[in-house]
Coordinates of C-alpha atoms and ligand atoms in Angstrom, one line a residue:
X29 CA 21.8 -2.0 13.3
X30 CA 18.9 -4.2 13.4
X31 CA 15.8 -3.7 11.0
X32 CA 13.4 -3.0 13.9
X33 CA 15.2 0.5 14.6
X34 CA 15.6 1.6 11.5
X35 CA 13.5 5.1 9.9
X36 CA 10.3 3.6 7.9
X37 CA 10.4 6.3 5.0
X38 CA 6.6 5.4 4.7
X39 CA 6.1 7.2 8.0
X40 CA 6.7 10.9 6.2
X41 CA 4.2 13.3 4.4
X42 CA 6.2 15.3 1.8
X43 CA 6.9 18.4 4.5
X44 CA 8.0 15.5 6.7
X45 CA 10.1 13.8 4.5
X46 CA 11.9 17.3 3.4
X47 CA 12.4 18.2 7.0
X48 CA 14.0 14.6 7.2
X49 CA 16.7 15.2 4.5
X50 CA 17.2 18.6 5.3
X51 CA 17.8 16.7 8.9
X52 CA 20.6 14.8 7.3
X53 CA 21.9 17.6 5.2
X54 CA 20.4 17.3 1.9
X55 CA 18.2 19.4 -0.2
X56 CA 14.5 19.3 0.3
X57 CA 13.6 18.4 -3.6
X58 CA 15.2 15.0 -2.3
X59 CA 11.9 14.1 -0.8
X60 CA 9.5 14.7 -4.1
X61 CA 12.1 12.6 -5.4
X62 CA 11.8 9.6 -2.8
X63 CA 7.6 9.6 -3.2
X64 CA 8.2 9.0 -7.2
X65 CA 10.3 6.1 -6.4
X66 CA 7.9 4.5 -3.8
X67 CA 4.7 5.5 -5.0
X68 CA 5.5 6.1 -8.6
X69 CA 7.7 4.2 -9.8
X70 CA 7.2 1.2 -7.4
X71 CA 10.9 0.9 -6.6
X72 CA 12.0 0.3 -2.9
X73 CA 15.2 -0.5 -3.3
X74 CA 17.4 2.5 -2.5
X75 CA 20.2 0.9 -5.0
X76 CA 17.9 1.7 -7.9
X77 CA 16.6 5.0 -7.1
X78 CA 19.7 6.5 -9.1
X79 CA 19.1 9.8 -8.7
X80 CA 20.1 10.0 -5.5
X81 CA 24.1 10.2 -5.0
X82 CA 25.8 6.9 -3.8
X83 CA 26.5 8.5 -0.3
X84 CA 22.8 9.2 0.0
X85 CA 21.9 6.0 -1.0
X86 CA 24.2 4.4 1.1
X87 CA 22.8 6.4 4.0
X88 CA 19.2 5.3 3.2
X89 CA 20.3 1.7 2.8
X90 CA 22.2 2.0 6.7
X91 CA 19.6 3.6 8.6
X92 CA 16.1 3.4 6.9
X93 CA 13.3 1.1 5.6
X94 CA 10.1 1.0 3.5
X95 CA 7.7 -1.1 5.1
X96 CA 4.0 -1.4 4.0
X97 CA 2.1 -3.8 6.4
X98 CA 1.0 -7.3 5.0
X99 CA -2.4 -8.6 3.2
X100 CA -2.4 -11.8 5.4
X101 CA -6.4 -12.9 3.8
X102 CA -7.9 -11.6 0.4
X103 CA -11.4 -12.6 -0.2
X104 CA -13.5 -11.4 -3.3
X105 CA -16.8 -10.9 -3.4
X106 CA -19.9 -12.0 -6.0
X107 CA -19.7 -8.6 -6.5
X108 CA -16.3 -7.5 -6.9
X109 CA -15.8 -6.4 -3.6
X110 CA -12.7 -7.0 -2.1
X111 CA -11.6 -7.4 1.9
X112 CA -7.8 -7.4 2.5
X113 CA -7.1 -8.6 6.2
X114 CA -3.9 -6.5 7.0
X115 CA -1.3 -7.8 9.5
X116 CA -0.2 -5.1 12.2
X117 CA 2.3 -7.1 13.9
X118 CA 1.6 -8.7 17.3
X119 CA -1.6 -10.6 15.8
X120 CA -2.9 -7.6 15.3
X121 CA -5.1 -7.3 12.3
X122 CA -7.4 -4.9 10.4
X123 CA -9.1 -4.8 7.5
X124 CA -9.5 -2.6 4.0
X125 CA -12.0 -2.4 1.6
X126 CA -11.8 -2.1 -2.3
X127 CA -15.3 -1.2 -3.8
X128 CA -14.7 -1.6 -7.7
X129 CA -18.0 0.5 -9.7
X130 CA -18.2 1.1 -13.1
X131 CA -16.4 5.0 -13.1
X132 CA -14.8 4.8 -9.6
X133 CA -12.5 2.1 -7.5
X134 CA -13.3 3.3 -3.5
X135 CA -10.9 2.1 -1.0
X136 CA -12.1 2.0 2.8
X137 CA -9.2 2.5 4.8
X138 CA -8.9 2.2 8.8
X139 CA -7.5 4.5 11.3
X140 CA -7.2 2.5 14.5
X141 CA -7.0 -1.2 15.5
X142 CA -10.5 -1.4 17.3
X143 CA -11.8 1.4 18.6
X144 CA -12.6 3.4 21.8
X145 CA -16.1 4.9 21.1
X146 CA -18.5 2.4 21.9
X147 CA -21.1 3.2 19.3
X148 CA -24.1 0.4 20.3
X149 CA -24.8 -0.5 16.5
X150 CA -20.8 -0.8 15.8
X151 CA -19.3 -4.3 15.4
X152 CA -15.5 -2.9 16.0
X153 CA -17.0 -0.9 19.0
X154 CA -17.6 -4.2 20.5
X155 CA -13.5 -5.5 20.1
X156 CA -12.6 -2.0 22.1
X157 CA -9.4 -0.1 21.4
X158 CA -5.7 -1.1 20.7
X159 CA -3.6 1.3 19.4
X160 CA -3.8 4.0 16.4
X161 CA -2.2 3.2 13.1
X162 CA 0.8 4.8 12.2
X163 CA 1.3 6.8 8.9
X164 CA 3.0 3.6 7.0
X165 CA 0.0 1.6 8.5
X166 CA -2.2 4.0 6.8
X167 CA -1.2 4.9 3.2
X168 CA 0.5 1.0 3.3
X169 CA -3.3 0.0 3.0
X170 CA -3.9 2.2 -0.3
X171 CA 0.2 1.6 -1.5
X172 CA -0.2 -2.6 -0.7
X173 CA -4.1 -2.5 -2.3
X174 CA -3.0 -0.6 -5.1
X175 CA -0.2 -2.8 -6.0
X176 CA -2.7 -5.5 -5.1
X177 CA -4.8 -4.1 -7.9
X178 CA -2.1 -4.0 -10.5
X179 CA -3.1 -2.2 -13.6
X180 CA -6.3 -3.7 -14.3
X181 CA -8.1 -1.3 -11.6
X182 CA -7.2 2.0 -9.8
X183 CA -8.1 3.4 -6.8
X184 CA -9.7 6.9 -7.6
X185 CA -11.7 7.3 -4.0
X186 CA -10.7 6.5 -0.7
X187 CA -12.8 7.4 2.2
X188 CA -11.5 7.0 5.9
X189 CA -14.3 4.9 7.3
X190 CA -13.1 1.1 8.0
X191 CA -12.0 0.2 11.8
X192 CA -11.4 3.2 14.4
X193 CA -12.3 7.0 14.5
X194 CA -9.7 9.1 12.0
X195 CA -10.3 12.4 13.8
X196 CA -8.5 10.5 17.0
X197 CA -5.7 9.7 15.1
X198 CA -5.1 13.2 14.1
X199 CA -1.5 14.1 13.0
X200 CA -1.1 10.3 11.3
X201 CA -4.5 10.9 9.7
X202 CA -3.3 14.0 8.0
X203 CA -0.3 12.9 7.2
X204 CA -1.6 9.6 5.5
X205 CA -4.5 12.0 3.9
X206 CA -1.6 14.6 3.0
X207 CA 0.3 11.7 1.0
X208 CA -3.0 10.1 -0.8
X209 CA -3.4 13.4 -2.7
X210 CA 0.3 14.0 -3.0
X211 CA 0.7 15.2 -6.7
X212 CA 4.2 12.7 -6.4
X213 CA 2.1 9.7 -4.8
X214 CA -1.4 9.0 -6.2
X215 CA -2.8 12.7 -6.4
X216 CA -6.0 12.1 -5.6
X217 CA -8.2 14.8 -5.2
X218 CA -9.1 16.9 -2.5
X219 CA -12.9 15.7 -3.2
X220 CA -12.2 12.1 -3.9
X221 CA -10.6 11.6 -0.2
X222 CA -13.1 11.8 2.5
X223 CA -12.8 11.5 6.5
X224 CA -15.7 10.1 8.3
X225 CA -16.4 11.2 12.1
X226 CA -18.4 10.4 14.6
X227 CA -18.1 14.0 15.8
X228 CA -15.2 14.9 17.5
X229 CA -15.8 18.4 17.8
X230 CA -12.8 20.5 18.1
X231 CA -10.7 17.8 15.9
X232 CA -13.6 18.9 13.0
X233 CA -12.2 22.4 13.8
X234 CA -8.6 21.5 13.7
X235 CA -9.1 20.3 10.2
X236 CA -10.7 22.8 8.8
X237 CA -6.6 24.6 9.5
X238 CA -4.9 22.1 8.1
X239 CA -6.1 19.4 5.4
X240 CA -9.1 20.2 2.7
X241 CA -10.7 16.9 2.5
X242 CA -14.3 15.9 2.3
X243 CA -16.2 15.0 5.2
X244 CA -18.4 12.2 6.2
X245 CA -20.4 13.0 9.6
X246 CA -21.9 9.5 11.6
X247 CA -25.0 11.1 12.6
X248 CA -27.7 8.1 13.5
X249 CA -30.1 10.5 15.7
X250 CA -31.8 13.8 15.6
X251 CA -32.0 14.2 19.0
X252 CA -29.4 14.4 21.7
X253 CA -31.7 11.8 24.2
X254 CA -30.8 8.8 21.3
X255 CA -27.5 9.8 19.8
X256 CA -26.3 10.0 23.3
X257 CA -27.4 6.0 23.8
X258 CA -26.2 5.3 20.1
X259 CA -22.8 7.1 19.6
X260 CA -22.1 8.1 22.9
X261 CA -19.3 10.6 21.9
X262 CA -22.6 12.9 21.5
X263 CA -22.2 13.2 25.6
X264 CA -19.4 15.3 25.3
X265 CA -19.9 17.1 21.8
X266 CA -24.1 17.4 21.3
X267 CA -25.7 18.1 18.3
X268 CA -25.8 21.7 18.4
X269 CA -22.0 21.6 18.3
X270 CA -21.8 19.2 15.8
X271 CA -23.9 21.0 14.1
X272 CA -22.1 24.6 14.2
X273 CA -19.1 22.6 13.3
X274 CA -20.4 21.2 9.7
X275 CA -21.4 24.4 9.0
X276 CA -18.1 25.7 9.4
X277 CA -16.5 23.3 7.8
X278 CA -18.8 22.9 4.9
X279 CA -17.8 26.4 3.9
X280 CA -14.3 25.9 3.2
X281 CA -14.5 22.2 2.6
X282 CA -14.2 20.5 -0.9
X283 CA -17.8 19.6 -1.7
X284 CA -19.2 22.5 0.0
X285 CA -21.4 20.2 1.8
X286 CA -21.0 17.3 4.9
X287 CA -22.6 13.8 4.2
X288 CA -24.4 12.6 7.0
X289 CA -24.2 8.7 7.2
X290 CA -27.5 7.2 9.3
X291 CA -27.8 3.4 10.2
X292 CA -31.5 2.8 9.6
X293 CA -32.3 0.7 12.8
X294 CA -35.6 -0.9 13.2
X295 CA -38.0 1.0 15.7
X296 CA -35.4 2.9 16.8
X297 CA -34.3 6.2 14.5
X298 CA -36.5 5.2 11.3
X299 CA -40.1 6.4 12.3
X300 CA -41.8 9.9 10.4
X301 CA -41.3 11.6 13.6
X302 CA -37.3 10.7 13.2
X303 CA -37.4 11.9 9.8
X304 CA -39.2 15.2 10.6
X305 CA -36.9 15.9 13.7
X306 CA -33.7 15.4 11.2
X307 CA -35.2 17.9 8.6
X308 CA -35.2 20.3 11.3
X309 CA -31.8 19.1 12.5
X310 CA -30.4 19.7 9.3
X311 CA -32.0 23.4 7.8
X312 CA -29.3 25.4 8.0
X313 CA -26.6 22.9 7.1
X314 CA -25.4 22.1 3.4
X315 CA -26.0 18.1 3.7
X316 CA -26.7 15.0 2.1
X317 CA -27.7 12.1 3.2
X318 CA -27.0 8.6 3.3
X319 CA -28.8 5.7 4.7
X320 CA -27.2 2.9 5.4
X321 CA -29.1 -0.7 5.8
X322 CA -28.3 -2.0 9.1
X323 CA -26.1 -5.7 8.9
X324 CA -26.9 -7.2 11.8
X325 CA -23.9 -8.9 14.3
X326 CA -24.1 -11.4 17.0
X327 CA -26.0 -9.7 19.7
X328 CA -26.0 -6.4 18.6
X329 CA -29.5 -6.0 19.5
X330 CA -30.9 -4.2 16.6
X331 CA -32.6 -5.3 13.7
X332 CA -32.2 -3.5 10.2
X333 CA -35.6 -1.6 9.1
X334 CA -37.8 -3.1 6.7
X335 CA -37.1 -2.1 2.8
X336 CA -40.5 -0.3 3.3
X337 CA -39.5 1.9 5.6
X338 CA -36.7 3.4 4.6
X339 CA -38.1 3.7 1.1
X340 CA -40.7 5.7 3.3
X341 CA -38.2 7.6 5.3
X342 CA -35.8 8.5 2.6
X343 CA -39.3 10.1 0.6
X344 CA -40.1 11.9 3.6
X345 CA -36.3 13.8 3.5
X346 CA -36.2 13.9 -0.7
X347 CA -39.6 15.9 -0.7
X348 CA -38.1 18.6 2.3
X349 CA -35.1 19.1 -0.3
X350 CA -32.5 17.0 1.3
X351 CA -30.4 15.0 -1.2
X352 CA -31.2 11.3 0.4
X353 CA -29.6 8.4 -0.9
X354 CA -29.6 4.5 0.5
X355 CA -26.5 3.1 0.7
X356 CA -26.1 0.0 -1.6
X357 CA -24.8 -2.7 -0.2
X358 CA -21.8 -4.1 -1.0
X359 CA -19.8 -7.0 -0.4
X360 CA -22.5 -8.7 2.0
X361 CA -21.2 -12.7 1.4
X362 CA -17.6 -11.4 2.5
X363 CA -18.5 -9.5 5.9
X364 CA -17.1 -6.5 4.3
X365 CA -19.9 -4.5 4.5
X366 CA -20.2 -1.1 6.7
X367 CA -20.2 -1.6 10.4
X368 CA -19.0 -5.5 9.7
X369 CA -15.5 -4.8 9.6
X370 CA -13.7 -6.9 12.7
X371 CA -10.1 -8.0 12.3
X372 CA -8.7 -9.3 15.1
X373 CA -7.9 -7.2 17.9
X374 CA -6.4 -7.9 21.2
X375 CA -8.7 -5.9 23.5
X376 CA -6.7 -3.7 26.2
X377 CA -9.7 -2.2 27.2
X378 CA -11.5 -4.3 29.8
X379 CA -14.2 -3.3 27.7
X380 CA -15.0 -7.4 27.2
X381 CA -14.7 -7.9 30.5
X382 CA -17.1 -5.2 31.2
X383 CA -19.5 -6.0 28.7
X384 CA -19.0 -9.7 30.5
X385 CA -19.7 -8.5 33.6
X386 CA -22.7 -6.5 32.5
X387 CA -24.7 -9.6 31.0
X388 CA -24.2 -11.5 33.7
X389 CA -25.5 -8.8 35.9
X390 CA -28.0 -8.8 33.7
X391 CA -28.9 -12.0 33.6
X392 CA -29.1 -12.6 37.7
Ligands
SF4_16 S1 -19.0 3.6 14.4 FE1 -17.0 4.3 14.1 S2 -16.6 5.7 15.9 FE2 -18.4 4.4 16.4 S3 -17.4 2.7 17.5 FE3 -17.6 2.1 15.3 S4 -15.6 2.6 14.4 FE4 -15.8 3.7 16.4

């Protein structure tokens, strides 16, 4: 049996994993068994895990694997920050982010090679969309990071916000999210995992069922005229759904509130008027809010607002009661900031060749 075919054991949430074993005739305690070894104890060697019975072992060793994905590039920045470029396979590559402050270690982890959303302000919009991540491509970023890490620093946060859109990715999202707060894994908590969305409406909904993690809402407009021009997922699901979503989920979620992340672009969603309008967007909704400082791509088009400005703007939402905060930036001398994660993506889209086919349209 060649490797390629065999069961990756990362690919399994606990439930999945018991219905696995229970698939092969064993007991279902085998799986909270399995996690210690691979996330606990670090041991992926089915010969040492010895409290499973030689026959299981034997059948592990004959028809499964445990196969994180590879850090192909590590670069550090002068402030800590660390960018893992993660191999895919097929030259496929994405990237993580380890964001070490003095209480907490964040890890940004991806959902997707590229993505299919098209946001205007969004470097990996620009590469288009390859393929979601599987479970093991997920949790292998915190489970290869980690190990990265060593001792010396832990991961306490992660928060689903590097390449792709998680709420796309559903049932490997979950699963991946499941694991991270896995009291046999890492056990993080419930508040210390967050998904970020650009607002896929009924997916919002779906998770409210199933998985009680924080949530991070992509917001960039008040109005639907501009958030349909800068995330253009707003043409299906507007603002007032969004909206009536957060508030549902906000009342069972963990923090008993939605952060809403907004990109402060220059003379485009950062004027008083903007502000007002997203006070009045936001009355009825537990939020907070958190303003990011525009990093600028090759031809993106925008230009980050002036330090003055969003000084002004976040004032303007502090003295209406909204908790504002502005984003520090982080790892700026490694491109690892937000919105400047890349990879390398092979593009199955036709979205270059659109974009292509656009300028030069443009141009004549
Ligand atoms: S901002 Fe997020 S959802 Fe929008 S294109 Fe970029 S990765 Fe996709």
């Amino acid at each position: 049996m060649t490797e390629s075919v065999k069961t990756n054991l990362l690919d399994f949430d606990r439930k999945g994993l018991a219905t696995f074993f229970v698939g092969i005739g064993e007991k279902t305690f085998r799986a909270t068994q399995l996690l210690k070894w691979i996330y606990q104890e670090d041991v992926t060697d089915f010969d040492q895990m010895t409290n499973l019975s030689k026959s299981l072992r034997a059948y592990l060793k004959e028809n499964c694997t445990i196969v994180a994905p590879e850090i192909l590039i590590e670069q550090i920045a002068s402030d800590g920050t660390t960018k893992w470029v993660v191999e895919m396979g097929l030259g496929n590559r994405i990237e993580s982010v380890f964001i070490p402050e003095e209480k907490r270690g964040t890890l940004c982890v991806s959902s997707q090679i590229g993505c299919a959303l098209a946001c205007t302000f969004c470097s990996t919009a620009k590469q288009g969309f390859n393929r979601n991540l599987s479970v093991a491509e997920i949790i292998g970023q915190l489970y290869v990071a980690q190990k990265r890490l060593g001792d010396k620093q832990r991961i306490t946060n992660v928060v689903m916000m590097g390449m792709g859109e998680p709420l796309l990715n559903f049932n490997n999202v979950v699963a991946a999210m499941n694991l991270m707060m896995d009291d046999f894994t890492y056990g993080l908590s419930k508040r210390r995992v967050t998904v970020s969305t650009s607002g896929i409406v009924p997916a919002m909904h779906r998770l409210n069922e199933v998985c009680d993690v924080s949530m991070a809402v992509s917001l960039h407009a008040a109005n639907d005229e501009l958030r349909d021009e800068l995330v253009p997922i707003n043409q299906k699901y507007p603002l007032k759904e969004l909206m009536g979503a957060c508030r549902e989920y906000a009342k069972q979620g963990p923090r008993k509130h939605i952060t809403f992340e907004y990109v402060m672009l220059e003379g485009v969603n950062d004027s008083v008027q903007d502000a007002m309008a997203l006070i009045k967007l936001l009355k009825n909704v537990p939020a907070k809010i958190n303003l990011i400082r525009f990093n600028p791509f090759q031809n993106s088009g925008y230009r980050c607002s002036s330090i003055d400005t969003i000084s002004r703007f976040k004032d303007i939402l502090h003295k209406s009661g909204l908790v504002t905060t502005i984003r520090k930036t982080r790892g700026d001398d490694i491109d690892a900031a937000c919105g400047q994660l890349v990879g390398k993506v092979k593009d199955k889209s036709r979205r270059h060749l659109k974009l292509q086919n656009m300028s030069t349209a443009n141009v004549a």
